[in-house]
Coordinates of N, CA, C and O in Angstrom, one line a residue:
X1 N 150.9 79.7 134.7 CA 152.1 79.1 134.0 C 152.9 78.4 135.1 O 153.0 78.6 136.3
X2 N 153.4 77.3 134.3 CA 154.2 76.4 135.3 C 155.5 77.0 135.8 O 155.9 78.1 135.5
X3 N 156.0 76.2 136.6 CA 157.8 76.4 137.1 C 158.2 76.8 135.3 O 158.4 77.8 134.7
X4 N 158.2 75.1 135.0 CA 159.5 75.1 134.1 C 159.2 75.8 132.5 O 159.9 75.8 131.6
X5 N 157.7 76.3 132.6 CA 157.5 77.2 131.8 C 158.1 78.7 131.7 O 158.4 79.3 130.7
X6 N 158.1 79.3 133.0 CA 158.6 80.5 134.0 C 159.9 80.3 133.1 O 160.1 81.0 132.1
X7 N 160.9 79.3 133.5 CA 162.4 78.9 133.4 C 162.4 78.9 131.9 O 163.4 79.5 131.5
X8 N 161.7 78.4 131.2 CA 161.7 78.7 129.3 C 161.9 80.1 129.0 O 162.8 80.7 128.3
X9 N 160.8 80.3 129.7 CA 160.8 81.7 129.3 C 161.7 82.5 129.7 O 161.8 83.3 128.8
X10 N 162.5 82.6 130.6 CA 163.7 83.3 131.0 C 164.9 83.0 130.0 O 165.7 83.7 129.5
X11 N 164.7 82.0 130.1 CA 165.7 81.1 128.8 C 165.9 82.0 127.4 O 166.9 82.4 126.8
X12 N 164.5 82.0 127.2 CA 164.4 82.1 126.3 C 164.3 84.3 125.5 O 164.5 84.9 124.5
X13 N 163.7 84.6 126.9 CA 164.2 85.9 127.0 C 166.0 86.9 127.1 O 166.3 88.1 126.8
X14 N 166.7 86.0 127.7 CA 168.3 85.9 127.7 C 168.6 85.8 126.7 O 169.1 86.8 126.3
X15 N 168.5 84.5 125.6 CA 169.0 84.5 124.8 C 168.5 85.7 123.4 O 169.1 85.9 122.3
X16 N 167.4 86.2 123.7 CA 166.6 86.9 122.3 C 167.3 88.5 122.5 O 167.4 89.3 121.7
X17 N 167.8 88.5 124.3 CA 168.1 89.6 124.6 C 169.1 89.9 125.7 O 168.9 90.7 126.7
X18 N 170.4 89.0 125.2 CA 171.3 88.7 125.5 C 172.1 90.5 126.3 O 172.3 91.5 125.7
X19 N 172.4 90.0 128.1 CA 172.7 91.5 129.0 C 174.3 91.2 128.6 O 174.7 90.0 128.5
X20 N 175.2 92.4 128.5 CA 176.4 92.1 128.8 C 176.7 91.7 127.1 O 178.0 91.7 126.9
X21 N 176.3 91.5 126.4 CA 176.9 91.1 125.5 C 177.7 92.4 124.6 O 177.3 93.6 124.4
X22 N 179.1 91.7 124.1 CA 179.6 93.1 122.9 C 180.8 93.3 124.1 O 180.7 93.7 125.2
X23 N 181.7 92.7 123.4 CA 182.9 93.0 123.8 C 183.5 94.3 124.3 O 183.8 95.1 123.3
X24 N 183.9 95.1 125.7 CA 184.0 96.6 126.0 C 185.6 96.1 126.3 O 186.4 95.1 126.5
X25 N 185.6 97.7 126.3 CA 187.1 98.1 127.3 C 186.7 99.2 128.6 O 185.8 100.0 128.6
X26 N 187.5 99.0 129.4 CA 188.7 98.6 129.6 C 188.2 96.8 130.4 O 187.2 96.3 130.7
X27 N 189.5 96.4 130.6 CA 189.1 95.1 131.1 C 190.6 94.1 131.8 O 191.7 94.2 131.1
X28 N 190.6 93.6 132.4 CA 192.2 93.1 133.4 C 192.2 91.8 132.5 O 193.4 91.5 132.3
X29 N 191.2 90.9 132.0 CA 191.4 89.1 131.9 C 190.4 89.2 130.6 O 189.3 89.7 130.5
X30 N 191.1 88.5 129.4 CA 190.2 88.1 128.7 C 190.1 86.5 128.1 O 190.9 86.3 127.2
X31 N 189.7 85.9 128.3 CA 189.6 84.1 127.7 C 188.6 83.9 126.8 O 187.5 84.4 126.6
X32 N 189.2 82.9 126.1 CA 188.3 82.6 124.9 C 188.3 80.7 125.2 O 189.2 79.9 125.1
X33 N 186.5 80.3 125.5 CA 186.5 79.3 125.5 C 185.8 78.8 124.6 O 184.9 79.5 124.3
X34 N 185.9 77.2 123.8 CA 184.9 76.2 123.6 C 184.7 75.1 123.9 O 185.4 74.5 124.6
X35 N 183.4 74.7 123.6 CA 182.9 73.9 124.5 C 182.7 72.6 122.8 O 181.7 72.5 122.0
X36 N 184.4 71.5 122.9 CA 184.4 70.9 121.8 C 183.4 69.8 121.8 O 184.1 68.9 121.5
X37 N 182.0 69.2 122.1 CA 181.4 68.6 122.1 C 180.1 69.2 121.5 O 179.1 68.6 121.5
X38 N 180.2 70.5 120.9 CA 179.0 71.1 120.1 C 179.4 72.3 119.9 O 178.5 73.1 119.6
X39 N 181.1 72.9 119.9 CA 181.1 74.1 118.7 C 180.5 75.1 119.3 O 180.1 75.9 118.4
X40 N 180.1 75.5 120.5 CA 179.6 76.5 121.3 C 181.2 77.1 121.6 O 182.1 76.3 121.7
X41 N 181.5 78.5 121.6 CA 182.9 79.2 121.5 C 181.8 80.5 122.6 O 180.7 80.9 122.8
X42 N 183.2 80.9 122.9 CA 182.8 82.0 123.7 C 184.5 83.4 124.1 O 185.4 82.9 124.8
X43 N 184.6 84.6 123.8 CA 185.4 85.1 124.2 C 184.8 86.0 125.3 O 183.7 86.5 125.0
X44 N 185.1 86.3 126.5 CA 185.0 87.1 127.8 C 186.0 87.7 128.7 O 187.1 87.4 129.1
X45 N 185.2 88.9 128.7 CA 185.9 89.6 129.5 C 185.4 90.2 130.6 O 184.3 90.7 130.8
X46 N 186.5 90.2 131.5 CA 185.9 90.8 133.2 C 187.1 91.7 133.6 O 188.3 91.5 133.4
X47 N 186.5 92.8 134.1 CA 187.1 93.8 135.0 C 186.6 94.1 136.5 O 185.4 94.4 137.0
X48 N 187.8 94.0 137.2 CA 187.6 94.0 138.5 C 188.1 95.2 139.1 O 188.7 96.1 138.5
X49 N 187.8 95.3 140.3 CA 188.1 96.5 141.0 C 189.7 97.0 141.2 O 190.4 96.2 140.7
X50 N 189.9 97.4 141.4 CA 191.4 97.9 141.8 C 192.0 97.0 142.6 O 193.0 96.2 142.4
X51 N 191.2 97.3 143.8 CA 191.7 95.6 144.7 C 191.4 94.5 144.4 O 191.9 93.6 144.9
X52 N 190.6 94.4 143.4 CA 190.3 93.1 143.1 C 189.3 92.0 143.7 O 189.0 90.8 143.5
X53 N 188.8 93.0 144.6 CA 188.0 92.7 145.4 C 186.5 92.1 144.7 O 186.0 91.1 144.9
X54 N 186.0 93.4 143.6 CA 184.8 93.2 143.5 C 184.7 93.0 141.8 O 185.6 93.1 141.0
X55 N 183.6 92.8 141.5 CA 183.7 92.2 139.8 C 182.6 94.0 139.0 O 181.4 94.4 139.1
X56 N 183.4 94.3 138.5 CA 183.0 95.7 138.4 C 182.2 95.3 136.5 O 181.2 95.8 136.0
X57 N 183.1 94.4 136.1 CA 182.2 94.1 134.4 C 182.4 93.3 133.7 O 183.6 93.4 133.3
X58 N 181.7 92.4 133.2 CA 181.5 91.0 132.3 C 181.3 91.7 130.9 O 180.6 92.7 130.7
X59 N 181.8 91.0 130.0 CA 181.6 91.4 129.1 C 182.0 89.9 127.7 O 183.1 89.3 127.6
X60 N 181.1 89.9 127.0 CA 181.3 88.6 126.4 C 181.1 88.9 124.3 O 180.6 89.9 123.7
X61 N 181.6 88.0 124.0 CA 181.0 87.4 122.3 C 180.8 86.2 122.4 O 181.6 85.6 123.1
X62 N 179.7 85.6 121.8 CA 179.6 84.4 122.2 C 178.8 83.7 120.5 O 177.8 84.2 120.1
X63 N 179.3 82.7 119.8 CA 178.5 81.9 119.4 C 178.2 80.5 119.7 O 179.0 79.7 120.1
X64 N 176.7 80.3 119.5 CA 176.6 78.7 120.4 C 174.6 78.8 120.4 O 173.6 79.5 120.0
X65 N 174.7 77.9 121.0 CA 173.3 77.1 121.6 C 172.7 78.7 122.2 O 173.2 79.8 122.4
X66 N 171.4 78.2 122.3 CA 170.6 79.3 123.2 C 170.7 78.8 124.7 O 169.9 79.3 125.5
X67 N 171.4 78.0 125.2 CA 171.6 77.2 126.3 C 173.3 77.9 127.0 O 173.5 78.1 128.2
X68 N 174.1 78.1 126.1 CA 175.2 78.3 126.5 C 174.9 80.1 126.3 O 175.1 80.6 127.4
X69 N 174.5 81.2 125.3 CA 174.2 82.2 125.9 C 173.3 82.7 126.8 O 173.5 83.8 127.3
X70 N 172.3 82.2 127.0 CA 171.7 82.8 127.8 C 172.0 82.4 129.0 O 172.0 83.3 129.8
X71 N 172.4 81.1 129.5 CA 173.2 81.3 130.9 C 174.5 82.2 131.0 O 174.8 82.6 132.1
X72 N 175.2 82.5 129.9 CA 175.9 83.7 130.5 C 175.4 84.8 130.6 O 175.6 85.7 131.5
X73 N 174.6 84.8 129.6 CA 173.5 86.2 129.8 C 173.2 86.3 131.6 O 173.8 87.1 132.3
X74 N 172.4 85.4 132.1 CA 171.9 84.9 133.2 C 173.2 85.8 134.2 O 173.0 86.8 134.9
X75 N 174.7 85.0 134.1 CA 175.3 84.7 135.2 C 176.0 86.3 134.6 O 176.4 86.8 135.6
X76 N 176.2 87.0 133.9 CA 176.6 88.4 133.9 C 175.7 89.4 135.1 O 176.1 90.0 136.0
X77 N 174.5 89.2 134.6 CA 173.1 89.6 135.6 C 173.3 89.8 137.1 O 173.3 90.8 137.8
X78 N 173.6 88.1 137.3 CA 174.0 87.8 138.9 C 175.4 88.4 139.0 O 175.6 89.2 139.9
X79 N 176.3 88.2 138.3 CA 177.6 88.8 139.1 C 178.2 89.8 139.4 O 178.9 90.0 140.4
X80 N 177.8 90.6 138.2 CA 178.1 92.4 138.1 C 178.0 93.0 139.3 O 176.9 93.0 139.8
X81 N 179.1 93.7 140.0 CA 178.5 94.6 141.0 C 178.7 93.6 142.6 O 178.2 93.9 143.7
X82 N 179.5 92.4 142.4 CA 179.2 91.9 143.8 C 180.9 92.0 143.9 O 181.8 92.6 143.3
X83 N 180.8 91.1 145.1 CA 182.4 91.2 145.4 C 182.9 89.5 144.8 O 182.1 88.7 144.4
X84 N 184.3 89.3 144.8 CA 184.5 88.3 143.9 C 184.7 87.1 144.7 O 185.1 86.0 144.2
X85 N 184.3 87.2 146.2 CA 184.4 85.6 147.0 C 182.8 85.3 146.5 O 182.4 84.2 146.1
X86 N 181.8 86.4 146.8 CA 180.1 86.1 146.8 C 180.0 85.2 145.0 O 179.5 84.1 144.7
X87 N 180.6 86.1 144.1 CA 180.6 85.7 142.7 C 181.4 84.2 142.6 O 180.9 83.2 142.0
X88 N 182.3 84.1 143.2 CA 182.8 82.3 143.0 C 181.7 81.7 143.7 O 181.5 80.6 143.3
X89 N 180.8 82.1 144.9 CA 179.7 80.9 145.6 C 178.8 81.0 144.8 O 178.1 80.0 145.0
X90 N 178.2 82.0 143.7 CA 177.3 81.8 142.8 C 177.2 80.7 141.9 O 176.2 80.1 141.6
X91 N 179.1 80.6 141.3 CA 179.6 79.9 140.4 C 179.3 78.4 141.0 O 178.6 77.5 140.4
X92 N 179.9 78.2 141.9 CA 180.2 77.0 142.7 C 178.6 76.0 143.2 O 178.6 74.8 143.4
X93 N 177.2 76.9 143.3 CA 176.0 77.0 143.5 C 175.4 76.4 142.1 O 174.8 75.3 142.0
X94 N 175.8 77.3 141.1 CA 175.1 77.2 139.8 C 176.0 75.5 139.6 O 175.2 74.6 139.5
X95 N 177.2 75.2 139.6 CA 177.5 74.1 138.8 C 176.9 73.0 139.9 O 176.3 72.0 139.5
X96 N 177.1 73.2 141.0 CA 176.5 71.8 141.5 C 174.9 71.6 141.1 O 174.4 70.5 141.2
X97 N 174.1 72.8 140.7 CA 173.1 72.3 140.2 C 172.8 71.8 139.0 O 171.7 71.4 138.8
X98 N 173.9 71.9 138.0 CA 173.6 71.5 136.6 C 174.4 70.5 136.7 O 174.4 69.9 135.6
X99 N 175.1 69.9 137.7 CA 175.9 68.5 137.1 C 175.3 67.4 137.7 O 175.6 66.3 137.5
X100 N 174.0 67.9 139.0 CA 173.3 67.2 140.1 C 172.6 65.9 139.2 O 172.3 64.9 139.9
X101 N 172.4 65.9 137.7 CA 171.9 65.0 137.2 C 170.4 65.3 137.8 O 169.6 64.4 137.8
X102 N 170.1 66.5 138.1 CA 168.7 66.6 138.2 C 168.1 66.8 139.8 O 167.1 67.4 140.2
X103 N 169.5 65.8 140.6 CA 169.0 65.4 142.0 C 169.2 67.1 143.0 O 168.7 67.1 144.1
X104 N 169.4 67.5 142.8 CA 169.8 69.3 143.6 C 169.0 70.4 143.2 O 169.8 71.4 143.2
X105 N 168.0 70.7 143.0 CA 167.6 72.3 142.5 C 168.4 73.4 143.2 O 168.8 73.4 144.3
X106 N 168.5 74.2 142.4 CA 169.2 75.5 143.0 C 169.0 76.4 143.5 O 167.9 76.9 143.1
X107 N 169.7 77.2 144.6 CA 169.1 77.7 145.6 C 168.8 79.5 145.0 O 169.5 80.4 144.7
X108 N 167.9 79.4 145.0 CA 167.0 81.1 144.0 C 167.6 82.1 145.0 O 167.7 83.2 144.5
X109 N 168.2 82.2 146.4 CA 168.8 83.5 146.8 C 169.4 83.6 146.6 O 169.7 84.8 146.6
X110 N 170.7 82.3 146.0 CA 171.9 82.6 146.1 C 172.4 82.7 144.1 O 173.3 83.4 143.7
X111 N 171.5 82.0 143.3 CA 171.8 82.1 142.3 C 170.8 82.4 141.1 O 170.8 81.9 140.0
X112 N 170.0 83.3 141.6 CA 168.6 83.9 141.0 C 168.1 83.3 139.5 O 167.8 82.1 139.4
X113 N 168.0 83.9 138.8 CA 167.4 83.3 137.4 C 168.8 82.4 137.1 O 168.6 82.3 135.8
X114 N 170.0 81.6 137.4 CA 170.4 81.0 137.4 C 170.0 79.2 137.8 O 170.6 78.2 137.5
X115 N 168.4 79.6 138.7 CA 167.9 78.3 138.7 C 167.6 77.8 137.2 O 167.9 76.7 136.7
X116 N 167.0 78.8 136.7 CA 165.9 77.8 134.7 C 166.5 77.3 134.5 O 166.2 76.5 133.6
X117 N 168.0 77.2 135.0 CA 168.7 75.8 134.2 C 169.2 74.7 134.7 O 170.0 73.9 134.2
X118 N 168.6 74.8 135.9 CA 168.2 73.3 136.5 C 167.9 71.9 135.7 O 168.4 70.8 135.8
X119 N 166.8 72.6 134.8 CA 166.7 71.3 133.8 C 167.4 70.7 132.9 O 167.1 69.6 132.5
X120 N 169.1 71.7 132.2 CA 169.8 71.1 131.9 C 170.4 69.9 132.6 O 171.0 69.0 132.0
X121 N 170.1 70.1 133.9 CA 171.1 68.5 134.4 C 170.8 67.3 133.9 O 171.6 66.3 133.8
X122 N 169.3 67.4 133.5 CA 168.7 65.6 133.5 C 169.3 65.6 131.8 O 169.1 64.5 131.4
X123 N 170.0 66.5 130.8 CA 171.0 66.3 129.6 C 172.5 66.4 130.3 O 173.1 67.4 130.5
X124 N 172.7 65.3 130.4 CA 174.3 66.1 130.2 C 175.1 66.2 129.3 O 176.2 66.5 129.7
X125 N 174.8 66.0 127.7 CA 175.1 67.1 127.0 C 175.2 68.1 126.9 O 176.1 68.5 126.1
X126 N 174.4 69.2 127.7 CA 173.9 70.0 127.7 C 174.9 70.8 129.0 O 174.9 72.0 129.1
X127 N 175.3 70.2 129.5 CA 175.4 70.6 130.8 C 176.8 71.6 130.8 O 177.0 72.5 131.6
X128 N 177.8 71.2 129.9 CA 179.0 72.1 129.3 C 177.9 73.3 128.6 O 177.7 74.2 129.4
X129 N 177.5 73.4 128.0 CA 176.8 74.2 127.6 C 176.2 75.7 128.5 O 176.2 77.0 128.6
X130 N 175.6 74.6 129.1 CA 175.4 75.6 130.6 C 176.2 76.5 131.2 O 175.9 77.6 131.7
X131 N 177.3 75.9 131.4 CA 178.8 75.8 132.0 C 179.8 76.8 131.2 O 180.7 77.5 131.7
X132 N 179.4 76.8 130.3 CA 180.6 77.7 129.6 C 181.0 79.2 130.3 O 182.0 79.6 130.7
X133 N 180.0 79.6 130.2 CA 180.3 81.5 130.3 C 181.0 81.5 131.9 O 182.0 82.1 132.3
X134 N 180.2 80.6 132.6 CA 180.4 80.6 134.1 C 182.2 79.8 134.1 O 182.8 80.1 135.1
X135 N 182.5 79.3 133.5 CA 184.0 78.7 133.4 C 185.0 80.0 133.2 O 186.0 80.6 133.8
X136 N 184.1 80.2 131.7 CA 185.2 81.3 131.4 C 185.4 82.4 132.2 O 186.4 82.9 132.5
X137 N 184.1 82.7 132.7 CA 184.5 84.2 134.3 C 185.1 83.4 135.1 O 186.3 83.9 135.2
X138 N 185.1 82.2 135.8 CA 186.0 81.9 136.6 C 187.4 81.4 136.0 O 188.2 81.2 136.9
X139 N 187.7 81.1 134.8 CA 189.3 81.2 134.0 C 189.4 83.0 134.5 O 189.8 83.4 135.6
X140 N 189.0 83.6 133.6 CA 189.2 85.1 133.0 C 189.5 86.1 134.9 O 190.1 87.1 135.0
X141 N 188.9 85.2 136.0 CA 188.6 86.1 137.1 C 190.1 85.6 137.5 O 191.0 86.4 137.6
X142 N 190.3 84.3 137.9 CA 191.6 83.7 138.3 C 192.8 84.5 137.0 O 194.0 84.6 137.4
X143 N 192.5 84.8 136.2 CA 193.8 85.7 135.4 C 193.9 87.1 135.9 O 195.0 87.7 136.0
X144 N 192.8 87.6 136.2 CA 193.3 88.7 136.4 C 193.6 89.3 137.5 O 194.0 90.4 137.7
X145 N 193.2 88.4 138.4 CA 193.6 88.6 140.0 C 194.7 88.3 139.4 O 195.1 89.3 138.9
X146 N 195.9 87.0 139.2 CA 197.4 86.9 138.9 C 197.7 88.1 138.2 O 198.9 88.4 138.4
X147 N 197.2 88.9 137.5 CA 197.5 90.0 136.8 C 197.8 91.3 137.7 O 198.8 92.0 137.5
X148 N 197.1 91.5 138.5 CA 197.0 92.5 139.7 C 197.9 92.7 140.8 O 198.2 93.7 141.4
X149 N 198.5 90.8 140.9 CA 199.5 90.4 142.1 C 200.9 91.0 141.3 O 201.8 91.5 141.9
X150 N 200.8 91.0 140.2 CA 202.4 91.1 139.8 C 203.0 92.5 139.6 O 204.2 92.6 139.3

C-alpha cells in the first residue's frame, strides 16, 4: 500500500471511529466553532491541569465532513496527556502543513497521524476543514488558561 493510501485509511478509520468524541465533564473552556464555507460546526472541550500546565482532556461534538472530524479525532490522539507549550507546537506544525499549498510535508515526530492530511493542502477548501478542531483547542485552551489566571 501506498503513502497516501496509509493516510486514507487513517482518515478514514478516525472518522468511522471517531477518539474523544461525546461531550464529558468536568472541563475549564468550552467553544463552539464553524467553519462558514461548508457548515462543518464543532462544540469542544479541554481540561487542563491545575497549573495549567498540561492538557489532561479533549473532548468534542462535532457535525461536518469526514475531513474536519477525523482530524480532530487525529489531534485529540496527539494532544491528550502532553504539556500545553509541546500541544501549541503540534498545533503550529499541523497548520503550516495544511496551508503549505502542498509545498511542506509534516514532520511525523512531531505531529504523528496528523501528517494524512497533508493532502488537504493541494484543496484549500478543504483546509478550514482540517483546521477546525485544532482552532477550537487552541480558542478553548487560550480560555481556560485566562480562566485559571483570575
Amino acid at each position: 500500500m501506498n503513502m497516501e493510501g496509509m493516510y486514507q485509511e487513517v482518515i478514514l478509520d478516525h472518522y468511522k471511529n471517531p477518539k474523544n468524541a461525546g461531550l464529558r465533564d468536568p472541563f475549564d473552556a468550552e467553544v463552539h466553532h464553524v467553519n462558514p464555507s461548508c457548515g462543518d460546526e464543532q462544540t469542544l472541550r479541554v481540561k487542563l491541569s491545575d497549573d495549567g500546565r498540561v492538557v489532561e482532556d479533549i473532548s468534542y461534538d462535532a457535525d461536518g465532513c469526514s475531513i474536519s472530524q477525523a482530524s480532530t479525532s487525529v489531534m485529540t490522539e496527539e494532544i491528550v496527556g502532553l504539556p500545553v507549550a509541546e500541544a501549541m507546537e503540534k498545533l503550529a506544525e499541523f497548520e503550516k502543513m495544511v496551508t503549505s499549498r502542498g509545498q511542506i510535508e509534516g514532520d511525523v515526530e512531531l505531529i504523528g497521524d496528523g501528517v494524512a492530511f497533508g493532502g488537504v493542502s493541494k484543496f484549500p477548501a478543504r483546509v478550514k476543514c482540517a483546521l477546525l478542531g485544532w482552532k477550537a483547542f487552541q480558542a478553548a485552551t487560550s480560555d481556560a488558561l485566562n480562566n485559571k489566571e483570575q
